[in-house]
Structure formats: structure tokens, C-alpha cells
């Protein structure tokens, strides 16, 4: 066999698989035979799973994430972390190409935009990072993807050089920089181009109608679109845009925790805020008073509503957008996190013809989702479901929804009286806050309606005491209340970086757990990875304390016993407390010690 040149022959086209990454790690000495066998098993599992779930995006089913999630310890003993940077280096070596660590601050975003389209970049996981010697340097996750390279050539309009980069780097550029940052940079350039400065920006925007702004300030429009898209893709529940002295900070709330995502120049922030205010028909000129509004947007073919509120702060208007994604707001009952016995019990409650069902917990404990999901599961053309909400969180065709408007004198109590004349079968009263509402709810239940509502109490049994405090006679409570359910949301440990964690003596004692002599209790925790943005958590699930009002409980209520007696009796009769429910999720490795303590206290 003769070799004609020293130039390495291009390697054949191939996919990056878990097994291939295993091969690379093994031949470079980072893993031993046993670990490699583990990886081969993971490879089979991964393929089966990918086939079964038809993973929505490649990002969800990434062989890199599958490998790094195993948290392999380096067999060479050097303590090298097996992350996707190491994997990218090994691929680069195998492909005889250069490895490139992407520095987002050094990227020329305009060049990127002129050289590749975002959908193409996402699909093939590649991004141009520089122009060097009249060639486009393209960072690829899979340099063996000849089909991608061939389709890219005509788009690049010049010669290309391939380098290899880590998947997390490439995807971060595409998701977080490309688009949003480009638009922000262009907008900043336009806005600061002499004619428009901070001083007359307000006037400039005031002069234009909403429609004009949309056509002329395309960069701002794009920036807002990219921002929303990024928020939806990150599963964010809220977007905070906060003006600071020098810039504005944009944070997303994901699984209940805020993450800083972007910083934008002040001048761009003003324009972004005006754009958002226009979108929800607020008064753009009004900056000293808080305002609120709504925006309807679309993402992946589904409608997502944003509830927007503004608040004047020291450095300007702060904007908070709450994201109402129907897929997050309404689930099947089984998707709420119930255990089988709990689901059976709750499903039985909501099928009753009349009575009151209470869901309790502080703000942010998932009550609304539970109520909507229950109503949605009951909705049918034969029944009339009417709701009174403050505010309406999500609009559903199947329900007749009314909003409380205290300014107009439409309170929960007032609306409830009115809708009883509208022949409802099922009524949802957003919250029982006062005696009048409580009385009307009881009245509705007594006259043959099924009533759902929520209370701000800490556990299930105190909701009974609360009704008494609101002036409902115990015999009316015992005859109408079907049950009370307290709930909380706990964060779920990220499955991609879940690992063991022993509890120390104090920690175990905090939860009243006792390890067998000489042993430690092992729970799970998230190590932190790309998928979970280094938080160790991904998604949330409910924990519940379900108190059915049966004969024994009814008896205690009638006698006016306090909540502790009621709680004791309920536990005796099989009620799992919030703490017990949380501990069960801890034992199952679904949530962490820290979450149990945070959510259920000590
Ligand atoms: Zn993770």
C-alpha cells in the first residue's frame, strides 16, 4: 500500500455514538475495560431510548450528555474530569483537526449571522467562529458529518476550515448568543447613532405608533423574539428584566430559581421595554406607575400567554413576565406527582356530585395547576364548569371564566352569588379569602354543586380551622367538605448528573432518620451538568398531604376539635404528611435532602 501524501485522508462519515466516545476514552486510557463495558451497555440503552421516545431534539438525546452523566472517574488516576470538552479534544485528535474552546466574548456575531442560518446551525450543531486566511473557520460537534459539511459549503461562499468544539459550547452560542446578542448589538448601534440618544428616545418612541415600531425597529423586535424563544426553550416560568446603573440584567426563573441569562446596554433595554409595553398595549409614556398587561405568543405551534407587569425602580422600569404555558399549567392528574393511592383518592373526590374540595399551600406551591388539571379532567360537553379567578391564569374554551375585579365591586363573594344563577355544575373559586366567600361556597355545595377552591394554609388539617375562623359553623363544614389537600413543589434531581450522597449524622437527625449502626444513609443529589445549568435539578413534582373527611374526621369537626387532633386522627387513618411524602421522594432518589428541608422545614 502506498501513501501518496502526508495529508491525512479524510475519515469516513460517521455518527457520534456513546460507543464511539467509549472507544476514544478507552484508547486514550481515561477509562478501563470495565468502564468501557458499562459504556457499551449505556450505548444500547441510549439507542433503545432514542428509538422509543423519538427524542424531540438532538439536544435532548445527546451521546455527550449520556457519557458525561455517568460521572466516570478517570482510570489514569490524573483526576481529569471526563466532560464534553475532553470528549471534543479526543474527537479532534481522531479527526486530525484542531480543538477549539469557544470564547463567546470574542465572537463576531455579525459574521456568524452572515455565514450561517440559525436553524441550520442548530440542526447540524456547527457555528462559524472566525475568518482566518480567507477561510471560514467552522466549529463542529461532529467533524465526520460530511453531509453537513457538503450542504454548508455553498452557504459559506468561501473555503472552510473545520475545528472541533464541545457540544455545550456550540449549543450555547446558538441558543444564547446567535440571534439575541446580534440583535442587541445592532440595535445598540442604531440607537446610539447620533440622532437618537437616551434623552430623546422616549420622544422617538412616543412619536411612533405600535405598527411603525414593529417595522422600523426590527432589531429590537428580533431581540425580544429571541429572548422569549430562549425562555420557552429553557423551561423558564418567569423573565425578569431589571435596569441597573450601567446596564440591564435579564434573569429567567427555572424550576423556581432565578438564573442570570443576559446583560444588555441601557439604551437597548429602554427600547426592549417599550417594545414589550407596546405588545401588551400599555401606555409607553407612563413610566412612574406600575402597569400590567398580557401578550399572546406562539411557540412550536402552541399558544403561550405572557402576563407582563412593570414597576418603576431606582434605575428605570423593571419588567417581569410570567409565562403561561398550557403544557405546564395543565397536566393529566397522573402528571402532578401523585402516588398511586393518592391519585385514586383524589380522582374519587372529584367525581362526587357535590361538596367542597380544598387545595392548600402558599403561593407557588402548584395549587393552580392542580385545580386546572382537575377541572380539565372533568370537562365535557354535558357539564357547565364556571370559574372565578383573580386573575384568570389561563383561558380555556371548556370553562366559563370570570375574573374578580375589585375596582368594579366584583369580588369572589359577589361573583359567586351571580354565577349560581348561571346553572353551573362545577364551580372553581380561585381562593377563599373572606367569610362571605366561604359562606357562599358552602351554600353552593349545599345546593348540589361541586366546588373547588384554595386556601393559604400550611397543611390540610389547618384548613378546617381556617373555615371555622371565617365563620362557618362546624356542622356545615363536616357536611360539605369532601377533603382538603395540602401541596408543595419539590425540585427533581437532574437524571443526567444524579449521584449518591451520604447523609451525615446531623443531617439524618434533622429528618428524624436513623441509620443502622455503623452505616450511613445514602440519598441522591445532582452533581450539576450542562442539561441542568449546573443546578443539579431538572423539573419539579408535587408532594401532597391528602385529608379525606370521613366519619371519624367528621365527628371531630362536629365536636369542634382543634387541627392537631384532626391531623393525628387522619394520620392514624393513613394520611401521609407533606414531610412523609417528601421523604418518600428522597428515598426514591427523586429529590434531594436540601429540597426536603427547604420545602418542608425542619
Ligand atoms: Zn444535571
XYZ file of C-alpha atoms and ligand atoms in Angstrom:
603
model
C 0.000 0.000 0.000
C 1.359 3.386 -0.873
C 0.641 6.683 0.726
C 0.753 9.489 -1.759
C 0.828 12.472 0.555
C 1.370 13.238 4.218
C -2.056 14.798 4.449
C -4.298 12.542 6.497
C -7.072 11.093 4.393
C -10.480 12.390 5.366
C -12.123 9.993 7.751
C -15.303 8.331 6.658
C -18.604 9.863 7.597
C -19.903 8.670 10.947
C -22.288 9.449 13.765
C -21.047 10.242 17.236
C -22.334 7.442 19.415
C -21.862 6.576 23.058
C -19.882 3.501 21.986
C -17.591 5.611 19.812
C -16.934 8.026 22.687
C -16.257 4.973 24.853
C -13.682 3.783 22.307
C -11.939 7.135 22.316
C -11.828 7.310 26.123
C -10.597 3.741 26.335
C -7.793 4.036 23.818
C -6.655 7.296 25.418
C -6.502 5.494 28.769
C -9.171 7.503 30.553
C -11.393 4.513 31.248
C -10.661 0.873 31.956
C -12.185 -2.253 30.401
C -14.975 -2.446 32.920
C -15.999 1.174 32.427
C -15.922 0.641 28.710
C -18.268 -2.311 29.054
C -20.551 -0.034 31.077
C -20.470 2.481 28.277
C -21.376 -0.170 25.739
C -24.391 -1.015 27.866
C -25.262 2.678 28.055
C -24.950 2.820 24.280
C -27.563 0.097 23.829
C -29.839 1.724 26.383
C -29.397 5.104 24.753
C -30.268 3.790 21.303
C -33.320 1.970 22.579
C -34.483 5.060 24.417
C -33.884 7.312 21.416
C -35.944 4.963 19.261
C -38.715 4.739 21.833
C -39.073 8.420 22.623
C -38.081 9.762 19.189
C -36.343 12.496 21.121
C -37.769 15.825 20.098
C -34.439 17.462 19.536
C -30.920 16.149 19.252
C -30.108 18.206 22.281
C -32.355 16.054 24.435
C -30.706 12.874 23.289
C -27.036 13.731 23.156
C -24.442 10.966 23.387
C -22.164 13.517 25.061
C -24.647 14.079 27.833
C -25.213 10.352 28.184
C -21.469 9.829 28.712
C -20.806 12.790 30.997
C -23.877 11.906 33.072
C -22.122 8.708 34.149
C -19.590 10.803 36.096
C -16.824 8.382 35.248
C -13.694 8.649 37.315
C -10.577 8.862 35.249
C -8.848 5.461 35.271
C -5.460 7.014 34.580
C -5.598 8.462 38.059
C -4.810 12.006 36.942
C -8.151 13.271 38.122
C -9.052 14.523 34.645
C -12.716 15.343 34.503
C -14.500 13.439 31.785
C -16.624 16.240 30.402
C -17.637 17.191 26.923
C -14.506 19.325 26.469
C -12.334 16.275 26.948
C -14.547 14.327 24.552
C -14.277 17.096 21.958
C -10.477 17.070 22.296
C -10.411 13.326 21.688
C -12.659 13.652 18.648
C -10.438 16.405 17.283
C -7.406 14.155 17.693
C -9.178 11.285 15.996
C -10.196 13.518 13.109
C -6.734 15.114 12.883
C -8.292 18.503 13.405
C -7.816 21.328 15.880
C -9.823 21.573 19.063
C -11.348 24.992 19.676
C -12.586 26.346 23.002
C -15.174 28.960 22.101
C -14.967 32.281 23.878
C -18.397 33.882 23.402
C -16.983 37.346 24.105
C -14.595 37.105 21.157
C -17.209 36.022 18.640
C -18.099 38.312 15.783
C -21.833 37.823 15.843
C -22.447 39.710 12.640
C -20.014 37.475 10.815
C -21.815 34.442 12.227
C -25.163 35.726 11.093
C -23.873 36.394 7.594
C -22.309 32.959 7.347
C -24.945 30.578 8.678
C -28.661 30.456 9.400
C -29.760 29.658 12.922
C -31.900 26.619 12.039
C -29.038 25.160 10.005
C -26.596 25.782 12.840
C -28.941 24.074 15.299
C -29.632 21.130 13.071
C -26.001 20.313 12.366
C -24.533 21.672 15.596
C -21.987 23.859 13.853
C -21.099 27.521 14.097
C -18.572 29.715 12.247
C -16.176 31.112 14.832
C -13.719 33.169 12.766
C -12.453 34.131 9.323
C -8.804 33.162 9.005
C -6.634 33.258 5.866
C -9.719 33.944 3.780
C -11.373 30.820 5.120
C -14.362 30.423 7.374
C -13.364 28.528 10.497
C -16.333 26.386 11.449
C -16.620 24.746 14.854
C -18.391 21.401 14.635
C -19.504 18.913 17.239
C -19.251 16.087 14.725
C -16.494 16.769 12.173
C -17.284 13.453 10.464
C -20.665 14.716 9.345
C -19.843 15.030 5.663
C -23.441 15.661 4.695
C -23.475 18.745 6.918
C -20.157 19.992 5.576
C -21.272 19.484 1.971
C -24.525 21.354 2.487
C -22.704 24.111 4.309
C -20.114 24.786 1.575
C -22.403 26.756 -0.760
C -23.766 28.713 2.204
C -20.278 29.761 3.336
C -19.420 31.154 -0.117
C -15.730 30.652 0.632
C -13.356 27.898 1.673
C -13.910 26.377 5.067
C -11.691 25.047 7.795
C -13.179 22.652 10.319
C -12.327 22.717 14.014
C -13.913 20.640 16.773
C -15.679 22.182 19.756
C -17.589 20.918 22.767
C -21.296 20.414 22.239
C -22.132 22.660 25.207
C -20.065 25.499 23.705
C -21.600 25.239 20.255
C -25.163 24.970 21.528
C -24.675 27.851 23.968
C -23.588 30.093 21.096
C -26.567 29.062 19.004
C -29.156 29.276 21.774
C -27.921 32.216 23.787
C -25.711 34.368 21.585
C -26.773 33.958 17.987
C -29.924 35.928 17.429
C -30.380 37.705 20.699
C -26.907 39.185 21.037
C -26.688 40.016 17.345
C -29.966 41.893 17.520
C -28.916 43.687 20.686
C -25.613 44.778 19.147
C -27.310 46.053 16.004
C -29.996 47.817 17.960
C -27.393 49.459 20.163
C -25.507 50.665 17.107
C -28.674 52.102 15.537
C -29.933 53.643 18.726
C -26.668 55.336 19.596
C -26.123 56.628 16.068
C -26.281 60.318 16.872
C -29.847 61.170 16.089
C -31.326 59.088 18.853
C -29.857 59.312 22.301
C -31.096 58.416 25.706
C -32.654 61.816 26.161
C -34.984 61.765 23.203
C -35.504 58.044 22.896
C -38.691 58.365 24.812
C -39.935 61.011 22.445
C -38.776 58.992 19.491
C -40.809 56.026 20.571
C -43.769 58.138 21.560
C -43.958 59.588 18.080
C -44.490 56.242 16.517
C -47.495 54.037 16.566
C -47.109 50.395 17.549
C -47.236 49.270 13.936
C -44.450 51.626 12.918
C -42.202 50.490 15.697
C -42.584 46.948 14.509
C -41.374 47.726 11.035
C -38.610 50.181 11.798
C -37.047 48.733 14.912
C -36.649 45.265 13.531
C -33.585 44.544 15.665
C -35.472 45.201 18.870
C -38.394 43.133 17.637
C -35.978 40.301 16.849
C -34.198 40.628 20.187
C -37.498 40.287 22.038
C -38.492 37.281 19.925
C -35.180 35.538 20.546
C -35.432 36.302 24.242
C -38.896 34.760 24.504
C -37.862 31.757 22.446
C -34.849 31.215 24.677
C -37.056 31.452 27.766
C -39.516 28.881 26.391
C -36.716 26.534 25.464
C -35.163 26.849 28.913
C -38.488 25.903 30.563
C -38.497 29.283 32.318
C -41.599 30.289 34.283
C -40.703 33.992 34.548
C -38.483 36.504 32.805
C -37.140 39.436 34.837
C -35.684 42.480 33.082
C -34.012 44.645 35.692
C -32.425 48.008 34.983
C -29.183 48.618 36.894
C -26.955 51.664 36.945
C -24.884 50.705 33.883
C -26.899 48.046 32.104
C -29.965 45.880 32.448
C -29.884 42.339 33.710
C -32.134 39.645 32.314
C -32.894 36.679 34.501
C -35.023 33.578 33.958
C -36.735 31.650 36.722
C -36.256 27.967 36.040
C -37.636 25.363 38.446
C -38.271 28.107 40.954
C -34.779 29.602 40.930
C -33.523 32.731 39.123
C -30.601 32.486 36.705
C -28.852 35.437 35.111
C -29.021 34.929 31.344
C -28.110 38.175 29.610
C -26.952 41.720 30.133
C -27.971 44.422 27.729
C -26.898 48.066 27.347
C -29.189 50.583 28.930
C -30.274 52.146 25.674
C -31.334 48.783 24.290
C -33.154 47.981 27.488
C -35.269 51.099 27.102
C -36.232 50.055 23.600
C -36.896 46.438 24.653
C -39.120 47.671 27.484
C -41.014 49.949 25.094
C -41.443 47.085 22.658
C -42.877 44.854 25.392
C -45.154 47.625 26.614
C -46.408 48.146 23.062
C -47.023 44.436 22.656
C -49.299 44.389 25.671
C -50.906 47.741 24.892
C -49.571 49.555 27.925
C -49.058 53.295 27.920
C -45.463 53.614 26.701
C -45.043 57.109 28.067
C -46.183 56.134 31.544
C -43.086 55.155 33.487
C -43.858 56.233 37.005
C -46.802 53.977 37.665
C -46.854 50.192 37.659
C -48.786 48.729 34.743
C -49.851 45.265 33.750
C -50.870 43.556 30.559
C -50.816 40.375 28.545
C -49.135 39.162 25.390
C -50.144 36.160 23.350
C -47.262 34.442 21.628
C -46.727 31.255 19.748
C -44.065 28.644 20.175
C -43.818 25.252 18.474
C -47.356 25.650 17.200
C -48.904 26.247 20.607
C -50.142 29.434 22.134
C -48.261 30.729 25.148
C -49.540 33.671 27.096
C -47.334 36.116 28.953
C -48.572 38.204 31.824
C -46.438 41.329 31.958
C -46.054 43.800 34.768
C -43.866 46.873 35.066
C -42.612 48.551 38.202
C -40.618 51.777 38.483
C -37.304 51.174 40.271
C -34.295 53.358 41.053
C -32.705 52.816 37.627
C -35.783 52.547 35.469
C -38.733 50.309 34.852
C -38.408 46.714 35.861
C -40.387 44.293 33.714
C -41.488 40.873 34.887
C -43.120 38.446 32.501
C -44.861 35.377 33.780
C -45.058 32.596 31.216
C -48.282 30.624 30.978
C -47.525 27.544 29.012
C -50.632 25.358 28.760
C -48.495 22.243 28.837
C -47.028 23.324 32.149
C -50.245 24.722 33.608
C -52.472 21.791 32.890
C -51.484 18.181 33.120
C -53.149 14.880 33.430
C -53.849 14.166 37.078
C -51.206 11.457 36.984
C -48.639 14.022 35.846
C -48.936 16.067 39.036
C -46.724 13.748 41.065
C -49.317 11.735 42.991
C -48.552 8.269 44.282
C -50.989 5.664 43.078
C -53.122 5.599 46.246
C -53.210 9.410 46.295
C -54.287 9.603 42.691
C -57.060 7.100 43.338
C -58.285 9.057 46.322
C -58.199 12.440 44.611
C -59.813 11.089 41.449
C -62.583 9.674 43.606
C -63.137 13.071 45.293
C -63.524 14.997 42.086
C -66.147 12.590 40.785
C -68.521 13.394 43.655
C -71.676 15.227 42.584
C -71.423 17.932 45.235
C -69.291 19.176 48.094
C -66.159 21.240 48.596
C -62.620 20.257 47.710
C -59.858 22.485 49.078
C -56.298 22.691 47.828
C -53.997 24.500 50.218
C -50.479 25.827 50.290
C -48.518 29.064 49.948
C -48.124 30.944 46.650
C -46.021 28.951 44.208
C -46.965 25.569 45.606
C -48.700 24.452 42.421
C -52.321 24.858 43.584
C -53.474 26.476 40.347
C -52.014 23.709 38.221
C -53.775 21.113 40.363
C -57.108 22.923 40.188
C -56.913 23.462 36.425
C -55.867 19.883 35.844
C -58.759 18.585 37.945
C -61.278 20.756 36.092
C -59.809 19.850 32.750
C -60.136 16.157 33.534
C -63.816 16.725 34.342
C -64.643 18.961 31.401
C -67.215 17.550 28.995
C -69.975 18.998 26.823
C -72.598 17.791 29.314
C -71.443 19.843 32.268
C -71.050 23.524 32.958
C -67.781 24.427 34.644
C -67.600 28.005 35.872
C -64.597 29.627 37.484
C -63.987 32.816 39.430
C -60.362 33.751 39.405
C -58.073 36.563 40.430
C -56.674 36.826 37.836
C -57.568 34.302 35.133
C -54.309 32.460 34.686
C -55.165 30.526 31.601
C -58.110 30.762 29.257
C -59.871 27.524 28.399
C -62.710 27.184 25.937
C -64.368 24.494 28.006
C -64.707 26.675 31.086
C -66.729 29.803 31.714
C -64.203 32.001 33.413
C -64.868 35.176 35.359
C -62.225 37.493 36.737
C -62.510 39.203 40.095
C -62.450 42.973 39.599
C -62.386 44.601 42.989
C -62.417 48.090 41.420
C -65.812 47.335 39.906
C -67.041 45.679 43.054
C -66.818 42.198 41.571
C -65.359 40.207 44.434
C -65.151 36.426 44.842
C -68.262 36.543 47.017
C -70.198 38.726 44.599
C -69.213 36.746 41.510
C -70.067 33.502 43.262
C -73.590 34.732 44.020
C -74.027 35.727 40.391
C -72.773 32.534 38.816
C -75.053 30.420 40.952
C -77.815 31.859 38.807
C -75.989 30.610 35.712
C -76.771 26.950 36.396
C -73.227 25.683 36.922
C -72.414 22.069 37.791
C -68.873 22.621 38.915
C -67.509 25.855 40.346
C -63.936 26.831 40.941
C -63.393 29.729 43.300
C -59.752 30.781 42.934
C -59.313 31.431 46.614
C -61.391 31.703 49.743
C -60.158 34.840 51.460
C -63.122 36.086 53.466
C -66.155 34.900 55.385
C -68.636 35.893 52.710
C -66.892 33.866 50.027
C -66.629 30.920 52.409
C -70.351 31.117 53.171
C -71.294 31.330 49.509
C -69.054 28.366 48.703
C -70.748 26.303 51.432
C -74.130 27.411 50.164
C -73.217 26.353 46.631
C -72.103 22.937 47.881
C -75.308 22.517 49.894
C -77.384 23.262 46.814
C -75.812 20.468 44.823
C -72.653 21.904 43.258
C -69.130 20.611 43.288
C -66.896 23.453 44.490
C -63.143 23.635 44.136
C -61.155 26.278 45.942
C -57.847 27.076 47.562
C -56.720 28.413 50.911
C -53.430 29.818 52.103
C -52.867 27.365 54.923
C -49.774 25.337 55.653
C -51.289 21.913 55.911
C -54.509 20.066 55.245
C -55.914 19.987 58.770
C -55.466 23.723 59.468
C -57.727 24.475 56.501
C -60.633 23.163 58.573
C -59.734 25.531 61.426
C -59.446 28.312 58.890
C -63.013 27.764 57.701
C -64.170 27.906 61.318
C -62.248 31.175 61.749
C -64.051 32.519 58.686
C -67.321 31.944 60.479
C -68.522 28.651 59.026
C -70.295 26.540 61.680
C -68.546 23.170 62.154
C -71.649 21.161 61.210
C -71.729 22.872 57.817
C -68.043 22.122 57.282
C -68.458 18.473 58.144
C -71.462 18.138 55.880
C -69.963 19.841 52.809
C -66.202 19.353 52.878
C -65.122 16.319 50.838
C -61.499 16.779 51.715
C -58.537 19.106 51.973
C -55.271 18.591 50.201
C -52.056 20.450 51.056
C -49.348 20.514 48.444
C -45.836 21.772 47.667
C -43.467 21.508 44.749
C -40.040 19.933 45.157
C -37.320 20.153 42.558
C -36.409 16.881 40.904
C -32.781 15.813 40.759
C -31.351 16.008 37.240
C -31.228 12.484 35.865
C -28.140 13.245 33.862
C -25.916 14.010 36.816
C -27.597 12.131 39.661
C -25.133 10.621 42.113
C -25.010 9.137 45.604
C -24.565 11.316 48.633
C -24.307 10.024 52.207
C -26.144 11.970 54.891
C -24.033 12.873 57.895
C -25.299 12.286 61.405
C -26.730 15.788 61.877
C -28.496 15.745 58.527
C -30.094 12.390 59.243
C -31.132 13.663 62.671
C -32.768 16.725 61.091
C -35.099 14.413 59.243
C -35.511 12.052 62.208
C -33.850 9.279 60.256
C -31.707 6.658 61.894
C -29.080 4.757 60.008
C -28.363 1.167 61.052
C -25.303 1.018 63.387
C -22.070 1.666 61.502
C -23.911 2.576 58.320
C -24.766 5.853 56.685
C -27.948 6.748 54.895
C -27.295 7.240 51.213
C -29.523 9.599 49.242
C -29.140 11.129 45.794
C -28.077 14.556 44.652
C -27.372 16.260 41.337
C -23.715 16.894 40.598
C -24.553 19.659 38.126
C -24.212 19.367 34.381
C -24.966 21.228 31.170
C -28.519 19.994 30.971
C -29.471 21.359 34.389
C -27.354 24.534 34.111
C -25.229 23.246 36.958
C -28.063 23.340 39.437
C -28.384 19.576 39.806
C -32.141 19.851 39.312
C -34.455 19.436 36.365
C -38.199 19.971 36.679
C -40.432 19.832 39.708
C -43.014 17.469 41.114
C -45.763 17.754 43.684
C -45.839 16.350 47.208
C -49.232 16.004 48.831
C -50.991 15.648 52.157
C -54.490 14.420 51.484
C -57.068 14.581 54.221
C -60.403 12.955 53.401
C -63.308 13.990 55.572
C -64.613 10.566 56.574
C -66.855 9.660 59.503
C -64.065 9.755 62.059
C -62.876 13.183 60.934
C -66.446 14.473 60.586
C -67.019 13.506 64.178
C -64.000 15.544 65.355
C -65.018 18.545 63.272
C -68.548 18.469 64.665
C -67.166 18.415 68.177
C -65.042 21.468 67.354
C -61.727 19.692 67.998
C -58.575 21.561 67.016
C -56.455 20.828 63.965
C -53.874 18.778 65.863
C -56.483 16.240 66.926
C -57.794 16.149 63.380
C -54.312 15.709 61.989
C -53.488 12.883 64.430
C -56.663 11.081 63.517
C -56.042 11.498 59.811
C -52.503 10.123 60.175
C -53.893 7.176 62.134
C -56.238 6.577 59.248
C -53.426 6.521 56.744
C -52.781 10.139 55.749
C -49.224 10.776 54.575
C -47.960 14.181 55.748
C -46.113 16.555 53.434
C -42.898 15.627 55.209
C -43.532 11.910 54.778
C -44.348 12.431 51.139
C -41.121 14.416 50.690
C -39.104 11.725 52.492
C -40.534 9.107 50.192
C -39.403 11.136 47.188
C -35.988 11.469 48.856
C -35.766 7.710 49.405
C -36.663 7.120 45.781
C -33.855 9.402 44.637
C -36.312 11.817 43.016
C -35.453 14.771 45.196
C -32.588 15.828 47.447
C -32.048 16.260 51.173
C -31.753 20.034 50.646
C -35.108 20.182 48.875
C -36.849 18.220 51.630
C -35.509 20.645 54.227
C -36.232 23.731 52.102
C -39.785 22.755 51.271
C -40.983 21.057 54.435
C -38.886 22.881 57.027
C -37.153 21.207 59.950
Zn -27.614 17.769 35.663
